[in-house]
C-alpha cells in the first residue's frame, strides 16, 4: 500500500454498517425544531434516516453499478470467446469467472475504497466493488441467457440488502433456514471467516469516517474496467476446475459451475417500500427480482445485466430525474407539465456556444437557426441565453410578429427597451442605470436623446433633466445617425458592465427592414473596430421563408463581404431515440420503461417536436397518460394510445384542440390572435374597455388548457402555430372586418391617452382591415389622418420603411376627390411619402409622387417641399445634371439667378460683409419664413451640383447663400455658406481673411446648434486652418468632423474626413506605423459603408505609406479580395477625374523622389504638369504639399538638365511657400528654407545653400515635422557630396546621411 494513495477493502456487510454510521445528518437535525442534534435520535430512527439520505443512496448506487458493470464485462468476454470458438479461431485470453446465481452473493462482495492519506477521512472514495472466491460457467446460448437473468435476480437480492441496511429479504431467511445465525445473519464458511478476519484487521488499521460527498464524479464514480481479472484472480488453485483432469473431453476454455444451491423464492418489496425509499429504486429491485427463474415475469422486468447497469448509471448521473420521487399529488392536479429542457439539440446548441466563444475574442459573429415551425428553434435560442447570462454576458432578446410588422423596429426596439427596463429596477444614486446614464451623456451628449423615441425606457434612465431635441432633420441623415448611435449605445453598455453584448431575435422571417439594417450596422461596426468590441447576433427563422430580396437575405449577403463570421444551423425532425429521452425525462421514468410509448408517439408525429408535446398534453387531458397515486409514477394505456386516430398535420391537430373549447374561449382566442403571438395583460385590459367584452377570464381558461402561457405580464400563445391555427379558423373577410373594428375602437383610446404604442397597434389593425372594410366615408379621412400621425411617429424613430408603409396606407384610404376635399391632408401625406421613398432608395416612387403633387398643388410654394425632395433624389441617383436643372429652375422662380459675373458678385458680397463685425454677424436674426428656408436649401444643393459639373460657377451659389443670409437672417445652412466663402478667399490667396470667416462660420454653427451642417463646416474649415494653425492640431478638428458626420448621418462627409485624417497624419510627420493603422481602419470602414469613391481617393496616400514603410506590393487584404470590376472602376475613375489623376501622379512622383529615382520622377513630373489644372474654389492642405515637393523636384531636374523652365517652376514654388509662411511659420518655415537651399544649390551659392539646409533641419525639428527633418538632412548630404563643399574642413556629407537615416527610422 502506497503512503500517498491508500486502498482498503471491506466486506459488504461491514461496509454497509460503516457507511450508515458515517452518514452526516447534521443538516436534517438543524432543520428539526424538536431535536437539537442528530445524536439524540433513537438508533432505529437514525438508521432509517441514513438509509434515505442522498449520501448513502448514491454510495449504494455506485457499489451496485460497479458490480453490474463487472458482470457485463465478463459476459461480453465470454460471448466473444464463444464467437471465436464457433469460428474455429484460437483465442488465448483466459476466460473470466462469473458468480454463480444464488442468494448469498452479498457474502462474496467486497468494496474497495481509496484515500489520499493512509488514515481515512472524508476524502475516501469507492474504487470498485467485486466478488471473492467465485468460479464461473459457460453454457449454451440458451443456458447462458437464463443464467444471465438469474444473475440479475441475485444482484437484485444484493441491492435489496444494501437498501435495507444489511437485512436480507425475510422470504430468503426463512427458505435458507439453518443457514442463519441467531442474530439473523448468514453463517460464514471457514474460508469466508478467514477472509473477514483479514478484512477486519485491515479495517482496524484504517478505521475512519467514510464521506462520499467527495467522490470523483468525473469518472462516474467507479472504474472496474481496469480490473477485468477481478472475477478469477481471487480463486484459489484448489477451486480452479479448468485443469485437464477436471475437464476431460470439454473445451479447455470452459469452466464447471461451482457447486451451489440455487433456490428461487418470491420476495416481497413491501419492507423496502415501508422504509420510504425512492419508488424508482424499489421498482428497479422488483424488476430485477422478477428474473428469478431465468424468465422475466413482468412487462418491466430486466432481460440483460447491461440494462441494469445503464439504469443504475442514469440514477447516478441524473438523480433529480431518475432517482427521487415526484409529487404525484400535485401532478394529479396540474397534469402533464413540460419544462424548458432542450432535447436532441445538444450538437446545435454547442455550435452556437462555440461561435459565441469565438466572438468573445474580439469582433462580431452571426448565427442563424432555421427549421420548420415547431422544430425547437426558439428553445435553442432561450437555452443559449441562459448560457450567456451564466457566463456574465448581456442578453437582449426580441421576437418578430407577423401581425406587428408595421410597428417601427418592432422586436429590435423591444429587445433594447426590455433590457433598459431591467436596469430601471435598480434604483438609487449609485444604481446601475445611473452609471449607464452618466456614461451615455458623456459619450453621446444630447444626441443620446435620439434613441429615446426608439427605446422609451432609456428616457427614464436618462432622467427628466435633459431637454428635448429636434427631430426635423432630413430623413437620410436621421437613419444613418440612428445606426451610429445604436453602435455607440452597445459599446457603452458593453464597457459599462465589462461584458459582451448578445442580441437574439426570433422569427426573422417577419423582421422589418429597419431592424435588420440596424443589426447589419452593429455587426460590421464591431468587426472593423480596432477596439475590443464584442457583439454576437443569434437569429431564428423558418426554413424556406427567407427568399431573395428579404431583409435577412440582404443581411447574410452583406456579412459575406465583410469579416463577420456567419454560421447557419438547420434543425431537423427528432429521431425515435431523442423522443424516448424526452418522454423518459418528462415522466422521470427510465428510458427502457418508456420505449414502447415513445415508439408510438414517434410514428404518430413523425418526430415534429411541437406535435409531440401537444399530443402528450392531449393524451394527459384525456387520461390516457396519467399520474398514478398508487404506483407513485406515470402510467398509460398503450393499446388505446396506439389506436387513437391522429390528423396528418400538426395544424389540423391544433384546430381540433381549439374547437373543443367553449365558444366564449374560442372567441377570446380569436381576438388575441388578431394582435399576434402575444399581448400584454395591460393592453388586453385596454382592449376590454374598448370592446366592452370580457376577454381575460376566457384567456385564463386557455392558459389552463395549455394553449396560452402568461410570461412577463403577457398572454402568449404556447407556440406560433397555435396562434396561426386560431387566426386561420376565421374566414378572410371576417378577419378583415374584425381588424378594422378593433382598430377604430383602439384609435379613440390612443388619442385620449396619447399612447404611441396603442396608436401603432390601432393603425396596424385598421390597415389589416383595408379600405374595403370602410362603411362610412368619414372613416376614410379618419384612417388616413391616423396613418399620417403614425408615419410621423415612425419617422421620428428613424424607421422610414415603417413610415413609408403607414403613409402608403394613408394614401390608399383617401377617396376619389381627396385633393379637393382633403387638400392639406393629401399634400402632407404625399410630401412625407416622397421623403420616405427617397430614404429607402425608391426613386421611381419619388418621381410618381412628385408628378401627383405638381399636378394638384394649389401654389408654387406648396410644390417647394416635394421639388426639393425630387432634387435630392436626382442627386442621390447620380443624375447631377437633372438635379442642377431642377435647382436652377426653382431658384429662378424664387428670384435668384446664378448666371451673373462671378467677380462682380464677389465684390458685392465683400461690400455687404464690410458693414458687419464678427460679433454683429453672429447677432443677426434667425430666418423663419418657410419659403426663404427652402430657398437656402436649394442654394445649398445647387452649389453641390455645380461643384461636380461646373466648379467655376460653384462660388456663385455659396456667395448667394451669404448674401441671402445677410438680407433675411441666419439659418442652419448659413454657416456652410460662410465657410465656403472663407475657403474661396484662402484659395485666391487671402488666407488670413478666409481664416477669419472660417472661424466665424464655426461659431455661427455652434450658436445656431446647426449640427446637421457642422461636419461639413469643420471639414472645409479644417483645410483653411491647416494654413494658419499647427498642422498637427488640425487632425483633431478633422476628427470632430468625422464624429459629427456619423452623429448626423452624413456618411459621405464622415468618410471624406477619414481620408483627410490619413493625409494630414502623413504630411504632419506622424509615425508611419500609426498612419498605416489609421489607413487600415479607414479602408475597412469605407468598405463597410459601401463608399468606393472615397476608397479610391484614399488609395494613393495609402499606397504611398506602404511604399515608405517598405511594402511595395499593392493594397493588402484590407478590403477583402479586390475584384477585376473594382480595379477597372478605379482605373476609369482615375482617367475621368482630373483631380484624382493629378493626385495619383503626385504621389507616385513623391515616392520616386524619396527613393531618388530620377528618370521615373522626371517622366511623372512631365505628365503631372500636362494634366489640366482644375479651377478650385476651396483650398486643401494637400495643395501646399504639391507646391513644396513639386518645387524640390523641379530644382532637382533643373540642376540635372540645366533647363531654365524647371528652375522657373521651382522659383514659383518658393513664392507660393513664402506667402504660406507669412500665415504660419510653424507649418511652412522649414519648407521655405529647404526650397531656398535647393535654389541656392542650383545657383551654386553654396554658402547660402548650407545655411538654408541647416536652418531647414533646425526648423523641421522645432516644429515636429520628423519626416521633413530627415529629408532636409538627406538633401543636405547630397549637397555636401555633390558640391564637395566643406571637404577641406572635414565637413563631409556622412554626418548628414547618418542623421537622415536615424530620423527616417524614427519616422
PDB file of C-alpha atoms in Angstrom, residues 15-28 37-39 41 46-60 209-213:
ATOM      1  CA  UNK A  15     -19.169  -1.504   4.538  1.00  0.00           C
ATOM      2  CA  UNK A  16     -22.943  -1.168   4.943  1.00  0.00           C
ATOM      3  CA  UNK A  17     -22.651  -0.753   8.697  1.00  0.00           C
ATOM      4  CA  UNK A  18     -19.910   1.857   8.499  1.00  0.00           C
ATOM      5  CA  UNK A  19     -21.492   3.725   5.594  1.00  0.00           C
ATOM      6  CA  UNK A  20     -24.718   4.090   7.602  1.00  0.00           C
ATOM      7  CA  UNK A  21     -22.858   5.164  10.744  1.00  0.00           C
ATOM      8  CA  UNK A  22     -20.884   7.805   8.888  1.00  0.00           C
ATOM      9  CA  UNK A  23     -23.813   9.492   7.123  1.00  0.00           C
ATOM     10  CA  UNK A  24     -23.872  13.156   8.100  1.00  0.00           C
ATOM     11  CA  UNK A  25     -27.383  14.026   9.326  1.00  0.00           C
ATOM     12  CA  UNK A  26     -26.482  17.380  10.828  1.00  0.00           C
ATOM     13  CA  UNK A  27     -28.419  19.298   8.165  1.00  0.00           C
ATOM     14  CA  UNK A  28     -31.558  17.341   8.946  1.00  0.00           C
ATOM     15  CA  UNK A  37     -28.696  17.178  17.452  1.00  0.00           C
ATOM     16  CA  UNK A  38     -28.955  14.019  15.370  1.00  0.00           C
ATOM     17  CA  UNK A  39     -27.054  12.017  18.005  1.00  0.00           C
ATOM     18  CA  UNK A  41     -32.282  10.425  17.851  1.00  0.00           C
ATOM     19  CA  UNK A  46     -31.200   7.492  12.828  1.00  0.00           C
ATOM     20  CA  UNK A  47     -30.632   4.368  10.739  1.00  0.00           C
ATOM     21  CA  UNK A  48     -33.886   4.855   8.878  1.00  0.00           C
ATOM     22  CA  UNK A  49     -32.971   8.476   8.043  1.00  0.00           C
ATOM     23  CA  UNK A  50     -29.475   7.467   6.979  1.00  0.00           C
ATOM     24  CA  UNK A  51     -30.879   4.843   4.609  1.00  0.00           C
ATOM     25  CA  UNK A  52     -32.942   7.529   2.859  1.00  0.00           C
ATOM     26  CA  UNK A  53     -30.151  10.111   2.751  1.00  0.00           C
ATOM     27  CA  UNK A  54     -28.658  11.198  -0.552  1.00  0.00           C
ATOM     28  CA  UNK A  55     -25.171  10.379   0.733  1.00  0.00           C
ATOM     29  CA  UNK A  56     -25.981   6.735   1.409  1.00  0.00           C
ATOM     30  CA  UNK A  57     -28.220   6.188  -1.626  1.00  0.00           C
ATOM     31  CA  UNK A  58     -25.581   7.493  -4.033  1.00  0.00           C
ATOM     32  CA  UNK A  59     -22.992   5.224  -2.398  1.00  0.00           C
ATOM     33  CA  UNK A  60     -25.304   2.210  -2.783  1.00  0.00           C
ATOM     34  CA  UNK A 209     -15.015   8.224   8.674  1.00  0.00           C
ATOM     35  CA  UNK A 210     -16.444   7.413   5.204  1.00  0.00           C
ATOM     36  CA  UNK A 211     -17.568  10.595   3.426  1.00  0.00           C
ATOM     37  CA  UNK A 212     -18.939  10.022  -0.081  1.00  0.00           C
ATOM     38  CA  UNK A 213     -19.634  13.649  -0.988  1.00  0.00           C
TER      39      UNK A 213
END
